[in-house]
Amino acid sequence: MISTQRIARVAGYGMTQAADAYVYRPTCVEEINKIFDEARTAGRKVTLRGAGRSYGDGNIGSETLLIDITRMNRILSWDASTGIIDCQSGVTIENLWRFCLEDGYWPPVVTGTMYPTLGGALGMNVHGKNNYCQGTMGEHVIDMDVLFPNGELKTLTKDDDLFYAVISSAGLLGVITRVKLQMHHVASGNVDVWAEAAQNWDEQFALFEKYEHNSDYMVSWVDCFAKGAKAGRGQFHGAWYKDREDLASRVAEKQDLPALILGFFPKSLVWKVLKLVCNRPGMRFLNAAKQFASSTIGNNKMHDQSLVAFSFLLDYVPDWRKAYEPGGFIQYQTFIPKEHAKAVFAEQVRLQQEYKLESFLGVLKRHRPDKFLFSHAVDGYSMALDFKVTAKNRVRLWELAHKMNDLTLKHSGRFYFAKDSTLRPEDAAEYLGEGLPKFRKLKSKLDPEGLLVSDLGRRLKLS
Amino acid sequence: MKYQTAIVVGASSGMGRELVRQLAASGTKVAAIARREERLQELVNEFPGLVTPIVHDVTDHDAIPELFQTITRDLRGLDLFIYNSGAMPIVEVKEFTWEKDKQMLDVNISGAVAWCNQAADRFLHTNHGYLVGIGSVAGDRGRHKQPVYNASKAFFHTYLEALRNRGVCVSTIKPGPVDTEMTAPLNMKGMMSAEQAATIILSKADKNGEHYLKLAHRIAFYIIKRVPSPIFRKLKI
Ligand SMILES: Cc1cc2nc3c(=O)[nH]c(=O)nc-3n(C[C@H](O)[C@H](O)[C@H](O)COP(=O)(O)OP(=O)(O)OC[C@H]3O[C@@H](n4cnc5c(N)ncnc54)[C@H](O)[C@@H]3O)c2cc1C
Ligand SMILES: NC(=O)c1ccc[n+]([C@@H]2O[C@H](COP(=O)([O-])OP(=O)(O)OC[C@H]3O[C@@H](n4cnc5c(N)ncnc54)[C@H](OP(=O)(O)O)[C@@H]3O)[C@@H](O)[C@H]2O)c1
């Protein structure tokens, strides 16, 4: 029998999907092997979990032995002359920048939050606001150790086909236990950030086109409540690394986000204020107010911002997701080839308005394709959306998502398992195309007992 | 569907069987536990794929922890746990037969504790799941006809109250007379049907507290519980 003390309820970050699982926090490869054995004896499956920052059900598995890798958080070696870092896979993006920035290095790819682990980030093969020029996290890995359920520990490099399958396959092929990563050199801990308002979809895409060949980061916010001629309005940000050496700005404490917002309001309480406006009228107002500010006082401005403040805006507000309680929220992101992106996103927003289920936040990014097995990226754009889920809207919200999914598939778009809650098996099969049979073949070889599962894998019938 | 997964202990007849039928009809995956296999099979035939039959005698207390883990594994979770098994053999006035008493102690008390402990332990760790215990109005007083049955249900009520006080969401159901195999030998009139009882039980399954199936029972037992012992003795009820 498994100790009943291990059972716990674990949820995806959006809090809409949860599972009861037996949680283990190993510290080394041997312990992981033992957990696989214990699973076999108990006739159970195993699920991998990093920091739990994937929104849907990729990091949970009902009734499985859940391996939480966050205690595997040791940095094994660091070479400040080359920027190469070797670490256990539970090391987080935060651990990386805190450790390396003073020596002039920043993670090559960062997500909108600093808390993901390297194992989790590679499981989903995360992208940042620099995806169009730097690719995904996986592209910066020099080598990594992967423990397969059959007990085999392999070191994989870019010369191995398996490298491109393990990275991106959502923890369903093997456990990444060690990662050697090439960090990105930066002279300063700050970036130059350009803010420019877009009044409609045309202006949004024109801004991305204008800066895509000469910027280090690009991102834009979209007001999903705006209609007609104003549809697609929002605010574009481009950012550039600085060339001038600036050691002072690279000290970790200099980067820390302030505990008070506007100098007086404790950021730990901000979610309570957000909760008050976390509804349709409140968010319509907030989006409009932001548009007003960014079209007037904030427009066409270049400012200096710390890398942390620019990169991890959402971490400014601890527990912000509590504003979405009790029902939680889903994050929804589709990736559309550039020739169709404007039309598809415009239609997705129009559909939201028709359903009166507008996303409270819309974020546009520019991407480039990559050769990973379950790649989400395309030569085009993505739009990430946040939908509040309530007992009342759930059925209609999924109906809306299915319509937006159909639209995506029709235009050769792609999805992202870190942010999916609504795909059906047939949608996933169409999106993954050749990738799915390839994955199944690898799975039957590397994990013939089918030990590694997740609720996402089960929902989408991936294996 | 309110509950994705459920366990009903004592699922082969009466209220238990109706609870399984109504849960499965709403799409819940149910593990149906009892000794009579053919009765469980009828439920499987009615709801293939939704009802899993588990042949088990609740007096086999030592088997319960492992069985509980196997069932929750195969169900892939647990949202609702109902302990409904109960024994009430016919006991004559002034009869003291240890075999009958032991059966009631084993099923209504030891079996109940052995099963509910598993569910409570899990629910406390996961902070998720509802526990329902089928007690009885009979547990509200010590009546002369059924000393052990009454006391066993009183035990169950107190035990369930304590689980509530540990933080588990527990619904204690106190049915009055319900038309089932248990009450068939009593030849009573005007009993509630097992189907109706099950519907009410499910409507109260997620409500922490003690519940009667009828307002009239709630009022009557509010009074009966407060009748002083010397008077209650004279009433001969
Ligand atoms: C506020 C916020 C902002 C975000 N912004 C971005 C963004 O800008 N870009 C982006 O791409 N994503 C973004 N994400 C998503 C997030 O980066 C990914 O979901 C990432 O995978 C989370 O990492 P994690 O450590 O929390 O992993 P988890 O979510 O716990 O797990 C992710 C996957 O990896 C698997 N896994 C975990 N550990 C291992 C291992 N050791 N070996 C193999 N597989 C493993 C899991 O099974 C799971 O399938 C954001 C999320 C949040 C909450
Ligand atoms: N009917 C009433 O008027 C009334 C009133 C108040 C409370 N109750 C309570 O309601 C519950 C259900 O009773 P009911 O009226 O529906 O009676 P029932 O039809 O006799 O059902 C009793 C159930 O308990 C199971 N059970 C008995 N002994 C068991 C054992 N050793 N192992 C496993 N399961 C066992 C039976 O299954 P197997 O025999 O197949 O094992 C059957 O499924 C009982 O707890 C009873 O005390 C009934």
PDB file of N, CA and C and ligand atoms in Angstrom, chain A residues 13 32 47-55 57-60 67 69-70 89-90 92-93 109-129 146 166 169-177 311 314-315 320 329 331 333 335 365 376 416-419 453-454 456, ligand 1:
ATOM      1  N   TYR A  13      -2.459  25.576 -12.983  1.00  0.00           N
ATOM      2  CA  TYR A  13      -2.376  26.944 -12.459  1.00  0.00           C
ATOM      3  C   TYR A  13      -3.705  27.707 -12.575  1.00  0.00           C
ATOM      4  N   ILE A  32      14.001   8.703  -8.068  1.00  0.00           N
ATOM      5  CA  ILE A  32      12.977   8.670  -9.122  1.00  0.00           C
ATOM      6  C   ILE A  32      12.774   7.230  -9.591  1.00  0.00           C
ATOM      7  N   THR A  47       3.106  10.764 -12.871  1.00  0.00           N
ATOM      8  CA  THR A  47       2.960  12.062 -13.538  1.00  0.00           C
ATOM      9  C   THR A  47       4.104  12.970 -13.099  1.00  0.00           C
ATOM     10  N   LEU A  48       4.621  13.761 -14.035  1.00  0.00           N
ATOM     11  CA  LEU A  48       5.713  14.677 -13.698  1.00  0.00           C
ATOM     12  C   LEU A  48       5.153  16.087 -13.511  1.00  0.00           C
ATOM     13  N   ARG A  49       5.734  16.761 -12.537  1.00  0.00           N
ATOM     14  CA  ARG A  49       5.299  18.126 -12.264  1.00  0.00           C
ATOM     15  C   ARG A  49       6.498  18.966 -11.851  1.00  0.00           C
ATOM     16  N   GLY A  50       6.562  20.157 -12.415  1.00  0.00           N
ATOM     17  CA  GLY A  50       7.590  21.112 -12.007  1.00  0.00           C
ATOM     18  C   GLY A  50       6.975  22.054 -10.992  1.00  0.00           C
ATOM     19  N   ALA A  51       6.951  23.338 -11.330  1.00  0.00           N
ATOM     20  CA  ALA A  51       6.412  24.324 -10.396  1.00  0.00           C
ATOM     21  C   ALA A  51       4.896  24.465 -10.520  1.00  0.00           C
ATOM     22  N   GLY A  52       4.293  23.654 -11.370  1.00  0.00           N
ATOM     23  CA  GLY A  52       2.826  23.683 -11.480  1.00  0.00           C
ATOM     24  C   GLY A  52       2.304  24.915 -12.194  1.00  0.00           C
ATOM     25  N   ARG A  53       3.125  25.531 -13.054  1.00  0.00           N
ATOM     26  CA  ARG A  53       2.703  26.788 -13.705  1.00  0.00           C
ATOM     27  C   ARG A  53       1.971  26.565 -15.025  1.00  0.00           C
ATOM     28  N   SER A  54       1.866  25.330 -15.500  1.00  0.00           N
ATOM     29  CA  SER A  54       1.028  25.120 -16.687  1.00  0.00           C
ATOM     30  C   SER A  54      -0.414  25.283 -16.242  1.00  0.00           C
ATOM     31  N   TYR A  55      -1.185  25.905 -17.101  1.00  0.00           N
ATOM     32  CA  TYR A  55      -2.519  26.316 -16.656  1.00  0.00           C
ATOM     33  C   TYR A  55      -3.534  25.183 -16.598  1.00  0.00           C
ATOM     34  N   ASP A  57      -4.163  20.819 -17.517  1.00  0.00           N
ATOM     35  CA  ASP A  57      -4.037  19.549 -16.810  1.00  0.00           C
ATOM     36  C   ASP A  57      -2.777  18.783 -17.209  1.00  0.00           C
ATOM     37  N   GLY A  58      -1.769  19.500 -17.736  1.00  0.00           N
ATOM     38  CA  GLY A  58      -0.531  18.840 -18.152  1.00  0.00           C
ATOM     39  C   GLY A  58       0.346  18.420 -16.991  1.00  0.00           C
ATOM     40  N   ASN A  59       0.159  19.063 -15.834  1.00  0.00           N
ATOM     41  CA  ASN A  59       1.034  18.762 -14.694  1.00  0.00           C
ATOM     42  C   ASN A  59       0.295  18.033 -13.577  1.00  0.00           C
ATOM     43  N   ILE A  60      -0.862  17.459 -13.891  1.00  0.00           N
ATOM     44  CA  ILE A  60      -1.608  16.694 -12.877  1.00  0.00           C
ATOM     45  C   ILE A  60      -1.984  15.328 -13.452  1.00  0.00           C
ATOM     46  N   ILE A  67       5.467  12.972  -9.399  1.00  0.00           N
ATOM     47  CA  ILE A  67       6.842  13.359  -9.071  1.00  0.00           C
ATOM     48  C   ILE A  67       6.976  14.864  -9.226  1.00  0.00           C
ATOM     49  N   ILE A  69       9.389  17.810  -9.027  1.00  0.00           N
ATOM     50  CA  ILE A  69      10.860  17.866  -9.106  1.00  0.00           C
ATOM     51  C   ILE A  69      11.458  19.104  -8.446  1.00  0.00           C
ATOM     52  N   THR A  70      10.647  19.847  -7.707  1.00  0.00           N
ATOM     53  CA  THR A  70      11.154  21.146  -7.225  1.00  0.00           C
ATOM     54  C   THR A  70      12.277  21.031  -6.189  1.00  0.00           C
ATOM     55  N   SER A  89      17.141  19.607 -12.808  1.00  0.00           N
ATOM     56  CA  SER A  89      16.021  20.150 -13.594  1.00  0.00           C
ATOM     57  C   SER A  89      14.987  20.912 -12.768  1.00  0.00           C
ATOM     58  N   GLY A  90      15.095  20.844 -11.437  1.00  0.00           N
ATOM     59  CA  GLY A  90      14.136  21.608 -10.624  1.00  0.00           C
ATOM     60  C   GLY A  90      14.572  23.041 -10.388  1.00  0.00           C
ATOM     61  N   THR A  92      14.861  26.793 -11.068  1.00  0.00           N
ATOM     62  CA  THR A  92      13.845  27.630 -11.726  1.00  0.00           C
ATOM     63  C   THR A  92      14.494  28.763 -12.523  1.00  0.00           C
ATOM     64  N   ILE A  93      13.675  29.393 -13.322  1.00  0.00           N
ATOM     65  CA  ILE A  93      14.144  30.566 -14.078  1.00  0.00           C
ATOM     66  C   ILE A  93      14.602  31.637 -13.086  1.00  0.00           C
ATOM     67  N   VAL A 109      15.763  32.524 -22.713  1.00  0.00           N
ATOM     68  CA  VAL A 109      14.313  32.594 -22.925  1.00  0.00           C
ATOM     69  C   VAL A 109      13.677  32.651 -21.544  1.00  0.00           C
ATOM     70  N   VAL A 110      12.812  33.620 -21.322  1.00  0.00           N
ATOM     71  CA  VAL A 110      12.079  33.614 -20.055  1.00  0.00           C
ATOM     72  C   VAL A 110      10.582  33.708 -20.323  1.00  0.00           C
ATOM     73  N   THR A 111       9.816  33.117 -19.411  1.00  0.00           N
ATOM     74  CA  THR A 111       8.354  33.169 -19.522  1.00  0.00           C
ATOM     75  C   THR A 111       7.846  34.374 -18.742  1.00  0.00           C
ATOM     76  N   GLY A 112       6.572  34.629 -18.814  1.00  0.00           N
ATOM     77  CA  GLY A 112       5.971  35.782 -18.133  1.00  0.00           C
ATOM     78  C   GLY A 112       5.992  35.676 -16.623  1.00  0.00           C
ATOM     79  N   THR A 113       6.422  34.538 -16.113  1.00  0.00           N
ATOM     80  CA  THR A 113       6.628  34.375 -14.677  1.00  0.00           C
ATOM     81  C   THR A 113       7.985  33.722 -14.481  1.00  0.00           C
ATOM     82  N   MET A 114       8.636  34.028 -13.359  1.00  0.00           N
ATOM     83  CA  MET A 114      10.002  33.497 -13.157  1.00  0.00           C
ATOM     84  C   MET A 114      10.005  32.163 -12.421  1.00  0.00           C
ATOM     85  N   TYR A 115       8.836  31.634 -12.082  1.00  0.00           N
ATOM     86  CA  TYR A 115       8.811  30.460 -11.219  1.00  0.00           C
ATOM     87  C   TYR A 115       8.915  29.092 -11.897  1.00  0.00           C
ATOM     88  N   PRO A 116       8.724  28.964 -13.202  1.00  0.00           N
ATOM     89  CA  PRO A 116       8.846  27.628 -13.807  1.00  0.00           C
ATOM     90  C   PRO A 116      10.219  26.999 -13.579  1.00  0.00           C
ATOM     91  N   THR A 117      10.210  25.668 -13.470  1.00  0.00           N
ATOM     92  CA  THR A 117      11.464  24.920 -13.369  1.00  0.00           C
ATOM     93  C   THR A 117      11.981  24.668 -14.785  1.00  0.00           C
ATOM     94  N   LEU A 118      13.267  24.297 -14.863  1.00  0.00           N
ATOM     95  CA  LEU A 118      13.798  23.969 -16.191  1.00  0.00           C
ATOM     96  C   LEU A 118      13.120  22.721 -16.742  1.00  0.00           C
ATOM     97  N   GLY A 119      12.883  21.729 -15.880  1.00  0.00           N
ATOM     98  CA  GLY A 119      12.216  20.502 -16.330  1.00  0.00           C
ATOM     99  C   GLY A 119      10.844  20.800 -16.906  1.00  0.00           C
ATOM    100  N   GLY A 120      10.074  21.604 -16.189  1.00  0.00           N
ATOM    101  CA  GLY A 120       8.732  21.972 -16.655  1.00  0.00           C
ATOM    102  C   GLY A 120       8.801  22.837 -17.897  1.00  0.00           C
ATOM    103  N   ALA A 121       9.763  23.765 -17.908  1.00  0.00           N
ATOM    104  CA  ALA A 121       9.893  24.677 -19.056  1.00  0.00           C
ATOM    105  C   ALA A 121      10.257  23.890 -20.311  1.00  0.00           C
ATOM    106  N   LEU A 122      11.072  22.837 -20.158  1.00  0.00           N
ATOM    107  CA  LEU A 122      11.438  22.041 -21.335  1.00  0.00           C
ATOM    108  C   LEU A 122      10.340  21.037 -21.669  1.00  0.00           C
ATOM    109  N   GLY A 123       9.625  20.575 -20.639  1.00  0.00           N
ATOM    110  CA  GLY A 123       8.486  19.685 -20.895  1.00  0.00           C
ATOM    111  C   GLY A 123       7.537  20.336 -21.895  1.00  0.00           C
ATOM    112  N   MET A 124       7.299  21.623 -21.737  1.00  0.00           N
ATOM    113  CA  MET A 124       6.402  22.344 -22.643  1.00  0.00           C
ATOM    114  C   MET A 124       7.177  23.099 -23.725  1.00  0.00           C
ATOM    115  N   ASN A 125       8.487  23.170 -23.575  1.00  0.00           N
ATOM    116  CA  ASN A 125       9.347  23.949 -24.472  1.00  0.00           C
ATOM    117  C   ASN A 125       8.868  25.392 -24.588  1.00  0.00           C
ATOM    118  N   VAL A 126       9.020  26.109 -23.497  1.00  0.00           N
ATOM    119  CA  VAL A 126       8.443  27.452 -23.392  1.00  0.00           C
ATOM    120  C   VAL A 126       9.111  28.466 -24.329  1.00  0.00           C
ATOM    121  N   HIS A 127       8.385  29.508 -24.591  1.00  0.00           N
ATOM    122  CA  HIS A 127       8.882  30.621 -25.408  1.00  0.00           C
ATOM    123  C   HIS A 127       8.786  31.902 -24.583  1.00  0.00           C
ATOM    124  N   GLY A 128       9.467  32.916 -25.038  1.00  0.00           N
ATOM    125  CA  GLY A 128       9.363  34.221 -24.390  1.00  0.00           C
ATOM    126  C   GLY A 128       8.933  35.274 -25.379  1.00  0.00           C
ATOM    127  N   LYS A 129       9.098  36.521 -24.979  1.00  0.00           N
ATOM    128  CA  LYS A 129       8.726  37.631 -25.863  1.00  0.00           C
ATOM    129  C   LYS A 129       9.764  37.798 -26.966  1.00  0.00           C
ATOM    130  N   VAL A 146      18.201  12.429 -19.286  1.00  0.00           N
ATOM    131  CA  VAL A 146      16.792  12.049 -19.229  1.00  0.00           C
ATOM    132  C   VAL A 146      16.699  10.619 -18.702  1.00  0.00           C
ATOM    133  N   VAL A 166      11.808  14.565 -26.487  1.00  0.00           N
ATOM    134  CA  VAL A 166      11.621  14.687 -25.033  1.00  0.00           C
ATOM    135  C   VAL A 166      11.242  16.125 -24.689  1.00  0.00           C
ATOM    136  N   SER A 169       7.400  17.233 -25.175  1.00  0.00           N
ATOM    137  CA  SER A 169       6.376  16.179 -25.123  1.00  0.00           C
ATOM    138  C   SER A 169       5.661  16.102 -23.781  1.00  0.00           C
ATOM    139  N   ALA A 170       5.648  17.214 -23.055  1.00  0.00           N
ATOM    140  CA  ALA A 170       4.796  17.370 -21.875  1.00  0.00           C
ATOM    141  C   ALA A 170       4.984  16.263 -20.835  1.00  0.00           C
ATOM    142  N   GLY A 171       6.231  15.904 -20.621  1.00  0.00           N
ATOM    143  CA  GLY A 171       6.526  14.955 -19.541  1.00  0.00           C
ATOM    144  C   GLY A 171       6.015  13.556 -19.773  1.00  0.00           C
ATOM    145  N   LEU A 172       5.799  13.167 -21.031  1.00  0.00           N
ATOM    146  CA  LEU A 172       5.203  11.855 -21.278  1.00  0.00           C
ATOM    147  C   LEU A 172       6.197  10.821 -21.806  1.00  0.00           C
ATOM    148  N   LEU A 173       7.463  11.247 -22.035  1.00  0.00           N
ATOM    149  CA  LEU A 173       8.437  10.277 -22.545  1.00  0.00           C
ATOM    150  C   LEU A 173       9.499   9.916 -21.517  1.00  0.00           C
ATOM    151  N   GLY A 174       9.964  10.895 -20.744  1.00  0.00           N
ATOM    152  CA  GLY A 174      11.014  10.622 -19.771  1.00  0.00           C
ATOM    153  C   GLY A 174      11.164  11.794 -18.830  1.00  0.00           C
ATOM    154  N   VAL A 175      11.945  11.570 -17.763  1.00  0.00           N
ATOM    155  CA  VAL A 175      12.147  12.629 -16.767  1.00  0.00           C
ATOM    156  C   VAL A 175      13.463  13.331 -17.062  1.00  0.00           C
ATOM    157  N   ILE A 176      13.386  14.614 -17.357  1.00  0.00           N
ATOM    158  CA  ILE A 176      14.608  15.403 -17.521  1.00  0.00           C
ATOM    159  C   ILE A 176      15.156  15.630 -16.117  1.00  0.00           C
ATOM    160  N   THR A 177      16.384  15.188 -15.888  1.00  0.00           N
ATOM    161  CA  THR A 177      16.902  15.289 -14.515  1.00  0.00           C
ATOM    162  C   THR A 177      18.026  16.326 -14.403  1.00  0.00           C
ATOM    163  N   SER A 311      10.250  41.573 -17.723  1.00  0.00           N
ATOM    164  CA  SER A 311       9.963  40.185 -18.093  1.00  0.00           C
ATOM    165  C   SER A 311       8.833  39.560 -17.285  1.00  0.00           C
ATOM    166  N   LEU A 314       3.711  39.819 -14.339  1.00  0.00           N
ATOM    167  CA  LEU A 314       2.652  39.189 -13.546  1.00  0.00           C
ATOM    168  C   LEU A 314       3.108  38.848 -12.130  1.00  0.00           C
ATOM    169  N   ASP A 315       4.423  38.668 -11.960  1.00  0.00           N
ATOM    170  CA  ASP A 315       4.911  38.339 -10.618  1.00  0.00           C
ATOM    171  C   ASP A 315       4.840  39.537  -9.672  1.00  0.00           C
ATOM    172  N   TRP A 320      -2.153  36.670  -7.903  1.00  0.00           N
ATOM    173  CA  TRP A 320      -3.154  37.363  -8.735  1.00  0.00           C
ATOM    174  C   TRP A 320      -4.261  36.418  -9.177  1.00  0.00           C
ATOM    175  N   PHE A 329      -9.779  29.995 -13.889  1.00  0.00           N
ATOM    176  CA  PHE A 329      -9.802  30.577 -15.228  1.00  0.00           C
ATOM    177  C   PHE A 329      -9.053  29.658 -16.178  1.00  0.00           C
ATOM    178  N   GLN A 331      -6.486  29.713 -19.558  1.00  0.00           N
ATOM    179  CA  GLN A 331      -5.654  30.532 -20.422  1.00  0.00           C
ATOM    180  C   GLN A 331      -5.737  29.813 -21.764  1.00  0.00           C
ATOM    181  N   GLN A 333      -4.298  29.949 -25.792  1.00  0.00           N
ATOM    182  CA  GLN A 333      -3.338  30.586 -26.704  1.00  0.00           C
ATOM    183  C   GLN A 333      -3.266  29.793 -27.995  1.00  0.00           C
ATOM    184  N   PHE A 335      -1.651  29.754 -32.077  1.00  0.00           N
ATOM    185  CA  PHE A 335      -0.513  30.232 -32.874  1.00  0.00           C
ATOM    186  C   PHE A 335      -0.917  30.148 -34.336  1.00  0.00           C
ATOM    187  N   LYS A 365       2.056  37.897 -29.438  1.00  0.00           N
ATOM    188  CA  LYS A 365       3.506  37.700 -29.549  1.00  0.00           C
ATOM    189  C   LYS A 365       3.835  37.236 -30.969  1.00  0.00           C
ATOM    190  N   HIS A 376       4.652  24.162 -30.687  1.00  0.00           N
ATOM    191  CA  HIS A 376       3.464  25.008 -30.764  1.00  0.00           C
ATOM    192  C   HIS A 376       3.683  26.198 -31.692  1.00  0.00           C
ATOM    193  N   TYR A 416      -0.976  25.013 -27.671  1.00  0.00           N
ATOM    194  CA  TYR A 416       0.124  24.935 -26.720  1.00  0.00           C
ATOM    195  C   TYR A 416      -0.389  24.220 -25.467  1.00  0.00           C
ATOM    196  N   PHE A 417       0.184  23.033 -25.202  1.00  0.00           N
ATOM    197  CA  PHE A 417      -0.333  22.217 -24.095  1.00  0.00           C
ATOM    198  C   PHE A 417      -0.194  22.886 -22.722  1.00  0.00           C
ATOM    199  N   ALA A 418       0.756  23.826 -22.592  1.00  0.00           N
ATOM    200  CA  ALA A 418       0.904  24.505 -21.297  1.00  0.00           C
ATOM    201  C   ALA A 418      -0.329  25.352 -21.004  1.00  0.00           C
ATOM    202  N   LYS A 419      -1.073  25.646 -22.066  1.00  0.00           N
ATOM    203  CA  LYS A 419      -2.175  26.592 -21.898  1.00  0.00           C
ATOM    204  C   LYS A 419      -3.477  26.037 -22.440  1.00  0.00           C
ATOM    205  N   VAL A 453       2.020   9.322 -17.451  1.00  0.00           N
ATOM    206  CA  VAL A 453       0.740   9.833 -17.947  1.00  0.00           C
ATOM    207  C   VAL A 453       0.503  11.224 -17.343  1.00  0.00           C
ATOM    208  N   SER A 454      -0.479  11.916 -17.896  1.00  0.00           N
ATOM    209  CA  SER A 454      -0.976  13.137 -17.248  1.00  0.00           C
ATOM    210  C   SER A 454      -2.446  13.222 -17.610  1.00  0.00           C
ATOM    211  N   LEU A 456      -3.777  15.609 -19.041  1.00  0.00           N
ATOM    212  CA  LEU A 456      -3.826  16.156 -20.404  1.00  0.00           C
ATOM    213  C   LEU A 456      -3.661  15.031 -21.421  1.00  0.00           C
TER     214      LEU A 456
HETATM  215  C1  LIG C   1       1.925  33.805 -15.125  1.00  0.00           C
HETATM  216  C2  LIG C   1       2.394  32.842 -16.162  1.00  0.00           C
HETATM  217  C3  LIG C   1       3.018  33.318 -17.294  1.00  0.00           C
HETATM  218  C4  LIG C   1       3.465  32.413 -18.266  1.00  0.00           C
HETATM  219  N1  LIG C   1       4.097  32.896 -19.367  1.00  0.00           N
HETATM  220  C5  LIG C   1       4.545  32.057 -20.309  1.00  0.00           C
HETATM  221  C6  LIG C   1       5.246  32.527 -21.446  1.00  0.00           C
HETATM  222  O1  LIG C   1       5.480  33.715 -21.587  1.00  0.00           O
HETATM  223  N2  LIG C   1       5.674  31.622 -22.358  1.00  0.00           N
HETATM  224  C7  LIG C   1       5.470  30.294 -22.197  1.00  0.00           C
HETATM  225  O2  LIG C   1       5.901  29.518 -23.045  1.00  0.00           O
HETATM  226  N3  LIG C   1       4.805  29.798 -21.135  1.00  0.00           N
HETATM  227  C8  LIG C   1       4.341  30.665 -20.189  1.00  0.00           C
HETATM  228  N4  LIG C   1       3.693  30.168 -19.092  1.00  0.00           N
HETATM  229  C9  LIG C   1       3.512  28.727 -18.976  1.00  0.00           C
HETATM  230  C10 LIG C   1       4.667  28.081 -18.221  1.00  0.00           C
HETATM  231  O3  LIG C   1       5.870  28.677 -18.503  1.00  0.00           O
HETATM  232  C11 LIG C   1       4.763  26.621 -18.645  1.00  0.00           C
HETATM  233  O4  LIG C   1       3.553  25.999 -18.352  1.00  0.00           O
HETATM  234  C12 LIG C   1       5.889  25.849 -17.970  1.00  0.00           C
HETATM  235  O5  LIG C   1       5.876  24.552 -18.495  1.00  0.00           O
HETATM  236  C13 LIG C   1       5.723  25.799 -16.467  1.00  0.00           C
HETATM  237  O6  LIG C   1       6.804  25.146 -15.875  1.00  0.00           O
HETATM  238  P1  LIG C   1       6.613  24.364 -14.493  1.00  0.00           P
HETATM  239  O7  LIG C   1       7.955  24.124 -13.900  1.00  0.00           O
HETATM  240  O8  LIG C   1       5.628  25.063 -13.663  1.00  0.00           O
HETATM  241  O9  LIG C   1       6.069  22.989 -15.011  1.00  0.00           O
HETATM  242  P2  LIG C   1       4.675  22.247 -14.808  1.00  0.00           P
HETATM  243  O10 LIG C   1       3.572  23.115 -15.246  1.00  0.00           O
HETATM  244  O11 LIG C   1       4.616  21.693 -13.455  1.00  0.00           O
HETATM  245  O12 LIG C   1       4.887  21.070 -15.869  1.00  0.00           O
HETATM  246  C14 LIG C   1       4.923  21.350 -17.246  1.00  0.00           C
HETATM  247  C15 LIG C   1       5.064  20.071 -18.056  1.00  0.00           C
HETATM  248  O13 LIG C   1       6.371  19.572 -17.962  1.00  0.00           O
HETATM  249  C16 LIG C   1       6.371  18.244 -17.505  1.00  0.00           C
HETATM  250  N5  LIG C   1       7.538  18.107 -16.654  1.00  0.00           N
HETATM  251  C17 LIG C   1       7.742  18.653 -15.438  1.00  0.00           C
HETATM  252  N6  LIG C   1       8.937  18.323 -14.983  1.00  0.00           N
HETATM  253  C18 LIG C   1       9.526  17.561 -15.935  1.00  0.00           C
HETATM  254  C19 LIG C   1      10.788  16.914 -16.035  1.00  0.00           C
HETATM  255  N7  LIG C   1      11.684  16.990 -15.074  1.00  0.00           N
HETATM  256  N8  LIG C   1      11.043  16.210 -17.149  1.00  0.00           N
HETATM  257  C20 LIG C   1      10.146  16.117 -18.155  1.00  0.00           C
HETATM  258  N9  LIG C   1       8.936  16.718 -18.109  1.00  0.00           N
HETATM  259  C21 LIG C   1       8.651  17.431 -17.009  1.00  0.00           C
HETATM  260  C22 LIG C   1       5.060  18.074 -16.792  1.00  0.00           C
HETATM  261  O14 LIG C   1       4.618  16.739 -16.821  1.00  0.00           O
HETATM  262  C23 LIG C   1       4.148  18.967 -17.596  1.00  0.00           C
HETATM  263  O15 LIG C   1       3.643  18.307 -18.712  1.00  0.00           O
HETATM  264  C24 LIG C   1       3.256  31.031 -18.098  1.00  0.00           C
HETATM  265  C25 LIG C   1       2.617  30.570 -16.951  1.00  0.00           C
HETATM  266  C26 LIG C   1       2.199  31.452 -15.979  1.00  0.00           C
HETATM  267  C27 LIG C   1       1.523  30.921 -14.756  1.00  0.00           C
END
